[in-house]
Each structure stands twice: as structure tokens, then as C-alpha cells.
CSV table of N, CA and C in Angstrom, one decimal:
chain,number,residue,atom,x,y,z
A,1,UNK,N,0.9,-1.2,0.0
A,1,UNK,CA,0.0,0.0,0.0
A,1,UNK,C,0.9,1.2,0.0
A,2,UNK,N,0.6,2.1,-0.9
A,2,UNK,CA,1.4,3.4,-0.9
A,2,UNK,C,0.6,4.4,-0.1
A,3,UNK,N,1.1,5.0,0.8
A,3,UNK,CA,0.4,6.1,1.6
A,3,UNK,C,1.4,7.2,2.0
A,4,UNK,N,0.7,8.2,2.4
A,4,UNK,CA,1.6,9.2,3.2
A,4,UNK,C,1.1,9.3,4.6
A,5,UNK,N,1.7,8.5,5.4
A,5,UNK,CA,1.4,8.5,6.7
A,5,UNK,C,2.6,8.6,7.5
A,6,UNK,N,2.8,9.6,8.4
A,6,UNK,CA,4.0,9.7,9.2
A,6,UNK,C,4.1,8.4,10.1
A,7,UNK,N,3.1,8.0,10.6
A,7,UNK,CA,3.1,6.7,11.4
A,7,UNK,C,2.5,5.5,10.8
A,8,UNK,N,3.3,4.5,10.5
A,8,UNK,CA,2.8,3.3,9.9
A,8,UNK,C,2.0,2.5,10.7
A,9,UNK,N,2.3,2.6,12.1
A,9,UNK,CA,1.6,1.9,13.1
A,9,UNK,C,1.4,2.5,14.3
A,10,UNK,N,0.5,2.2,15.1
A,10,UNK,CA,0.2,2.8,16.4
A,10,UNK,C,0.4,1.8,17.5
A,11,UNK,N,1.2,2.3,18.6
A,11,UNK,CA,1.1,1.4,19.7
A,11,UNK,C,0.1,1.6,20.7
A,12,UNK,N,-0.6,0.8,21.1
A,12,UNK,CA,-1.7,0.8,22.1
A,12,UNK,C,-1.2,0.1,23.4
A,13,UNK,N,-1.3,0.6,24.5
A,13,UNK,CA,-1.0,0.0,25.7
A,13,UNK,C,-2.0,-1.1,25.9
A,14,UNK,N,-1.8,-1.8,27.1
A,14,UNK,CA,-2.6,-3.0,27.5
A,14,UNK,C,-4.0,-2.4,27.8
A,15,UNK,N,-5.1,-2.9,27.2
A,15,UNK,CA,-6.5,-2.5,27.6
A,15,UNK,C,-7.3,-3.9,27.9
A,16,UNK,N,-8.2,-3.6,28.7
A,16,UNK,CA,-8.9,-4.9,29.2
A,16,UNK,C,-10.0,-5.3,28.3
A,17,UNK,N,-10.5,-6.4,28.4
A,17,UNK,CA,-11.5,-7.0,27.4
A,17,UNK,C,-12.7,-6.2,27.6
A,18,UNK,N,-13.3,-5.8,26.4
A,18,UNK,CA,-14.5,-5.0,26.4
A,18,UNK,C,-14.4,-3.5,26.6
A,19,UNK,N,-13.1,-3.1,26.9
A,19,UNK,CA,-12.8,-1.7,26.9
A,19,UNK,C,-12.5,-1.2,25.6
A,20,UNK,N,-12.8,0.1,25.4
A,20,UNK,CA,-12.5,0.7,24.0
A,20,UNK,C,-11.5,1.9,24.3
A,21,UNK,N,-10.7,2.1,23.2
A,21,UNK,CA,-9.7,3.1,23.2
A,21,UNK,C,-9.8,3.8,21.8
A,22,UNK,N,-10.5,4.9,21.8
A,22,UNK,CA,-10.7,5.6,20.6
A,22,UNK,C,-9.3,6.3,20.1
A,23,UNK,N,-8.9,6.1,18.9
A,23,UNK,CA,-7.6,6.6,18.4
A,23,UNK,C,-7.9,7.2,16.9
A,24,UNK,N,-7.1,8.1,16.6
A,24,UNK,CA,-7.4,8.8,15.2
A,24,UNK,C,-6.1,8.5,14.5
A,25,UNK,N,-6.3,7.9,13.3
A,25,UNK,CA,-5.1,7.6,12.4
A,25,UNK,C,-5.2,8.3,11.0
A,26,UNK,N,-4.5,9.3,10.7
A,26,UNK,CA,-4.6,9.9,9.4
A,26,UNK,C,-3.8,9.3,8.4
A,27,UNK,N,-4.5,9.1,7.2
A,27,UNK,CA,-3.8,8.3,6.1
A,27,UNK,C,-4.2,9.1,4.9
A,28,UNK,N,-3.1,9.2,4.0
A,28,UNK,CA,-3.4,9.8,2.7
A,28,UNK,C,-3.1,8.9,1.6
A,29,UNK,N,-4.0,8.3,1.0
A,29,UNK,CA,-3.7,7.2,0.1
A,29,UNK,C,-3.3,7.9,-1.2
A,30,UNK,N,-2.3,7.2,-1.9
A,30,UNK,CA,-1.8,7.7,-3.1
A,30,UNK,C,-2.6,7.1,-4.4
A,31,UNK,N,-2.8,5.9,-4.2
A,31,UNK,CA,-3.5,5.2,-5.4
A,31,UNK,C,-4.8,4.8,-5.1
A,32,UNK,N,-5.7,5.0,-6.1
A,32,UNK,CA,-7.1,4.5,-5.9
A,32,UNK,C,-7.2,3.0,-6.0
A,33,UNK,N,-8.2,2.4,-5.4
A,33,UNK,CA,-8.3,0.9,-5.4
A,33,UNK,C,-9.1,0.4,-4.1
A,34,UNK,N,-8.9,-1.0,-4.0
A,34,UNK,CA,-9.5,-1.6,-2.9
A,34,UNK,C,-8.5,-1.9,-1.7
A,35,UNK,N,-8.7,-1.6,-0.5
A,35,UNK,CA,-7.8,-1.8,0.5
A,35,UNK,C,-8.4,-2.5,1.6
A,36,UNK,N,-7.8,-3.3,2.4
A,36,UNK,CA,-8.2,-4.0,3.6
A,36,UNK,C,-7.3,-3.6,4.8
A,37,UNK,N,-7.9,-3.3,5.9
A,37,UNK,CA,-7.1,-2.9,7.1
A,37,UNK,C,-7.5,-3.8,8.1
A,38,UNK,N,-6.5,-4.5,8.9
A,38,UNK,CA,-6.8,-5.3,10.1
A,38,UNK,C,-5.7,-5.0,11.2
A,39,UNK,N,-6.1,-5.2,12.3
A,39,UNK,CA,-5.3,-4.8,13.5
A,39,UNK,C,-4.7,-6.1,14.1
A,40,UNK,N,-3.4,-6.0,14.2
A,40,UNK,CA,-2.7,-7.2,14.9
A,40,UNK,C,-2.5,-6.8,16.4
A,41,UNK,N,-2.8,-7.8,17.2
A,41,UNK,CA,-2.5,-7.6,18.7
A,41,UNK,C,-1.9,-8.9,19.4
A,42,UNK,N,-1.3,-8.7,20.4
A,42,UNK,CA,-0.9,-9.8,21.3
A,42,UNK,C,-1.8,-9.9,22.4
A,43,UNK,N,-2.2,-11.2,22.6
A,43,UNK,CA,-3.0,-11.4,23.8
A,43,UNK,C,-2.3,-11.4,25.1
A,44,UNK,N,-2.9,-10.7,26.1
A,44,UNK,CA,-2.3,-10.6,27.4
A,44,UNK,C,-1.0,-9.8,27.5
A,45,UNK,N,-0.8,-9.1,26.4
A,45,UNK,CA,0.5,-8.3,26.4
A,45,UNK,C,1.8,-9.2,26.4
A,46,UNK,N,1.7,-10.4,25.8
A,46,UNK,CA,2.8,-11.3,25.8
A,46,UNK,C,3.4,-11.1,24.3
A,47,UNK,N,4.5,-10.5,24.3
A,47,UNK,CA,5.2,-10.1,23.0
A,47,UNK,C,5.8,-11.3,22.4
A,48,UNK,N,5.9,-12.4,23.1
A,48,UNK,CA,6.6,-13.7,22.6
A,48,UNK,C,5.5,-14.5,21.8
A,49,UNK,N,4.3,-14.3,22.2
A,49,UNK,CA,3.2,-15.0,21.5
A,49,UNK,C,2.9,-14.6,20.1
A,50,UNK,N,2.6,-15.4,19.2
A,50,UNK,CA,2.1,-14.9,17.9
A,50,UNK,C,0.9,-13.9,17.9
A,51,UNK,N,0.9,-12.8,17.1
A,51,UNK,CA,-0.1,-12.1,17.1
A,51,UNK,C,-1.3,-12.6,16.6
A,52,UNK,N,-2.5,-12.0,17.1
A,52,UNK,CA,-3.9,-12.3,16.7
A,52,UNK,C,-4.4,-11.1,15.8
A,53,UNK,N,-5.3,-11.5,14.9
A,53,UNK,CA,-5.7,-10.3,14.0
A,53,UNK,C,-7.2,-10.2,14.1
A,54,UNK,N,-7.5,-8.9,14.0
A,54,UNK,CA,-9.0,-8.4,14.1
A,54,UNK,C,-9.7,-8.8,12.7
A,55,UNK,N,-10.9,-8.7,12.6
A,55,UNK,CA,-11.7,-8.8,11.4
A,55,UNK,C,-11.2,-7.6,10.5
A,56,UNK,N,-11.3,-7.9,9.1
A,56,UNK,CA,-10.8,-6.8,8.3
A,56,UNK,C,-11.9,-5.7,8.0
A,57,UNK,N,-11.3,-4.7,7.7
A,57,UNK,CA,-12.2,-3.5,7.4
A,57,UNK,C,-11.8,-3.2,5.9
A,58,UNK,N,-12.7,-3.2,5.0
A,58,UNK,CA,-12.5,-3.0,3.6
A,58,UNK,C,-12.8,-1.5,3.2
A,59,UNK,N,-12.0,-1.0,2.4
A,59,UNK,CA,-12.0,0.4,1.9
A,59,UNK,C,-12.0,0.4,0.3
A,60,UNK,N,-12.8,1.3,-0.1
A,60,UNK,CA,-12.7,1.7,-1.5
A,60,UNK,C,-12.2,3.1,-1.7
A,61,UNK,N,-11.1,3.3,-2.4
A,61,UNK,CA,-10.7,4.6,-2.6
A,61,UNK,C,-10.9,5.0,-4.0
A,62,UNK,N,-11.7,6.1,-4.3
A,62,UNK,CA,-12.0,6.4,-5.6
A,62,UNK,C,-10.9,7.4,-6.1
A,63,UNK,N,-10.6,7.2,-7.5
A,63,UNK,CA,-9.6,8.1,-8.0
A,63,UNK,C,-10.0,9.5,-7.9
A,64,UNK,N,-9.0,10.3,-7.8
A,64,UNK,CA,-9.2,11.9,-7.9
A,64,UNK,C,-8.5,12.5,-9.0
A,65,UNK,N,-9.2,13.2,-9.9
A,65,UNK,CA,-8.5,13.8,-11.0
A,65,UNK,C,-8.1,15.3,-10.6
A,66,UNK,N,-6.9,15.5,-10.6
A,66,UNK,CA,-6.3,16.9,-10.2
A,66,UNK,C,-5.5,17.3,-11.2
A,67,UNK,N,-6.0,18.4,-12.0
A,67,UNK,CA,-5.4,19.0,-13.3
A,67,UNK,C,-4.5,20.0,-12.8
A,68,UNK,N,-4.5,20.5,-11.6
A,68,UNK,CA,-3.5,21.6,-11.1
A,68,UNK,C,-3.1,21.2,-9.7
A,69,UNK,N,-2.2,20.3,-9.6
A,69,UNK,CA,-1.7,20.0,-8.3
A,69,UNK,C,-0.7,21.0,-7.8
A,70,UNK,N,-0.9,21.4,-6.6
A,70,UNK,CA,-0.3,22.4,-5.9
A,70,UNK,C,-0.2,23.8,-6.6
A,71,UNK,N,-1.3,24.0,-7.4
A,71,UNK,CA,-1.6,25.4,-8.0
A,71,UNK,C,-0.4,25.8,-8.9
A,72,UNK,N,0.2,24.8,-9.6
A,72,UNK,CA,1.4,25.1,-10.3
A,72,UNK,C,1.0,25.7,-11.9
A,73,UNK,N,-0.2,25.5,-12.3
A,73,UNK,CA,-0.4,25.8,-13.7
A,73,UNK,C,-0.2,27.3,-14.0
A,74,UNK,N,-0.6,28.2,-13.0
A,74,UNK,CA,-0.4,29.6,-13.3
A,74,UNK,C,1.0,29.9,-13.5
A,75,UNK,N,1.9,29.3,-12.5
A,75,UNK,CA,3.4,29.6,-12.7
A,75,UNK,C,4.0,28.8,-14.1
A,76,UNK,N,3.5,27.7,-14.3
A,76,UNK,CA,4.1,26.9,-15.5
A,76,UNK,C,3.6,27.7,-16.8
A,77,UNK,N,2.6,28.2,-17.0
A,77,UNK,CA,2.3,29.1,-18.1
A,77,UNK,C,2.5,30.5,-18.0
A,78,UNK,N,2.4,31.1,-16.7
A,78,UNK,CA,2.6,32.5,-16.7
A,78,UNK,C,4.0,32.9,-16.8
A,79,UNK,N,5.0,32.3,-16.2
A,79,UNK,CA,6.4,32.6,-16.4
A,79,UNK,C,6.9,32.7,-17.8
A,80,UNK,N,6.7,31.6,-18.6
A,80,UNK,CA,7.1,31.5,-20.0
A,80,UNK,C,6.4,32.7,-20.8
A,81,UNK,N,5.1,33.0,-20.5
A,81,UNK,CA,4.3,34.0,-21.2
A,81,UNK,C,5.0,35.3,-20.8
A,82,UNK,N,5.3,35.5,-19.6
A,82,UNK,CA,5.8,36.8,-19.2
A,82,UNK,C,7.3,37.0,-19.8
A,83,UNK,N,8.2,36.1,-20.0
A,83,UNK,CA,9.4,36.2,-20.5
A,83,UNK,C,9.2,36.4,-22.0
A,84,UNK,N,8.3,35.7,-22.7
A,84,UNK,CA,8.0,36.0,-24.2
A,84,UNK,C,7.5,37.4,-24.4
A,85,UNK,N,6.7,37.8,-23.5
A,85,UNK,CA,6.2,39.1,-23.7
A,85,UNK,C,7.3,40.3,-23.5
A,86,UNK,N,8.1,40.0,-22.5
A,86,UNK,CA,9.2,41.0,-22.4
A,86,UNK,C,10.3,41.0,-23.4
A,87,UNK,N,10.5,39.8,-24.0
A,87,UNK,CA,11.5,39.6,-25.2
A,87,UNK,C,10.7,40.4,-26.4
A,88,UNK,N,9.4,40.1,-26.4
A,88,UNK,CA,8.7,40.7,-27.6
A,88,UNK,C,8.8,42.1,-27.6
A,89,UNK,N,8.6,42.8,-26.4
A,89,UNK,CA,8.6,44.2,-26.3
A,89,UNK,C,10.2,44.8,-26.5
A,90,UNK,N,11.0,44.1,-26.0
A,90,UNK,CA,12.4,44.5,-26.2
A,90,UNK,C,12.9,44.3,-27.8
A,91,UNK,N,12.4,43.3,-28.4
A,91,UNK,CA,12.5,43.1,-29.9
A,91,UNK,C,11.8,44.3,-30.6
A,92,UNK,N,10.7,44.6,-30.2
A,92,UNK,CA,9.9,45.7,-30.9
A,92,UNK,C,10.5,47.0,-30.8
A,93,UNK,N,11.0,47.4,-29.6
A,93,UNK,CA,11.7,48.6,-29.3
A,93,UNK,C,13.1,48.5,-30.1
A,94,UNK,N,13.8,47.5,-30.1
A,94,UNK,CA,15.0,47.5,-31.0
A,94,UNK,C,14.8,47.7,-32.5
A,95,UNK,N,13.6,47.1,-32.9
A,95,UNK,CA,13.3,47.2,-34.2
A,95,UNK,C,12.8,48.6,-34.6
A,96,UNK,N,12.2,49.2,-33.8
A,96,UNK,CA,11.8,50.6,-34.1
A,96,UNK,C,13.1,51.6,-34.1
A,97,UNK,N,14.0,51.3,-33.2
A,97,UNK,CA,15.2,52.2,-33.2
A,97,UNK,C,16.0,51.8,-34.5
A,98,UNK,N,16.0,50.7,-35.0
A,98,UNK,CA,16.8,50.5,-36.2
A,98,UNK,C,16.0,50.6,-37.5
A,99,UNK,N,14.7,51.1,-37.4
A,99,UNK,CA,13.9,51.3,-38.6
A,99,UNK,C,13.3,50.1,-39.3
A,100,UNK,N,13.1,48.9,-38.5
A,100,UNK,CA,12.6,47.8,-39.2
A,100,UNK,C,11.1,47.8,-39.1
A,101,UNK,N,10.5,48.6,-38.0
A,101,UNK,CA,9.0,48.7,-37.9
A,101,UNK,C,8.5,50.1,-38.3
A,102,UNK,N,9.2,50.8,-39.0
A,102,UNK,CA,8.9,52.1,-39.5
A,102,UNK,C,8.8,53.1,-38.6
């Protein structure tokens, strides 16, 4: 799974059976598609025992079409247009001085 998450996993201290511990985990998925998330845990806090897994949570991530990521299009088109405009004005002024444009 490709994602932009600072924390790939979260450590949860020991909690009792039936107790809940609300956590927030921000994840920014890069690719659209189907994903399954499950939680691995050790019973009774015994790190030597093999982990148990929760039931899976299934996610569907829709594709997002972004034609202007990071608002770069004004810069990508504006800077070359500005340079061409400046060079055009300079060329016109030089042409008038030399008599090309009458």
C-alpha cells in the first residue's frame, strides 16, 4: 500500500477486554483501489506469543482527478508567457530604433 502517513503503526498500551480506546489515524492514500485494514495484537501483552488479527475493514478509494496539483499551472504558463512578452517588447523597441518597424 502506498500512503503518506507519518506513523505506519500505532502502539496501544494494554487494555482490558470490552474496553475501548478511541484513536485517530490519518492516512493519505496515493493510489485508488481496494484496501483491507486489520489490526494485529498480542493477547495478554505477551510479546513472545504470535499476534492475533482483528476482522478486516474494507475500503474503496475512488480516483481523484487533479489537473492543477499544488496550483502550479499559473506559474508553469505564466512565467514563460511573461518572458516571451518581455522579449517581444524588447525586440519591438530595438526594431523601431533600427527602422524595421517604420
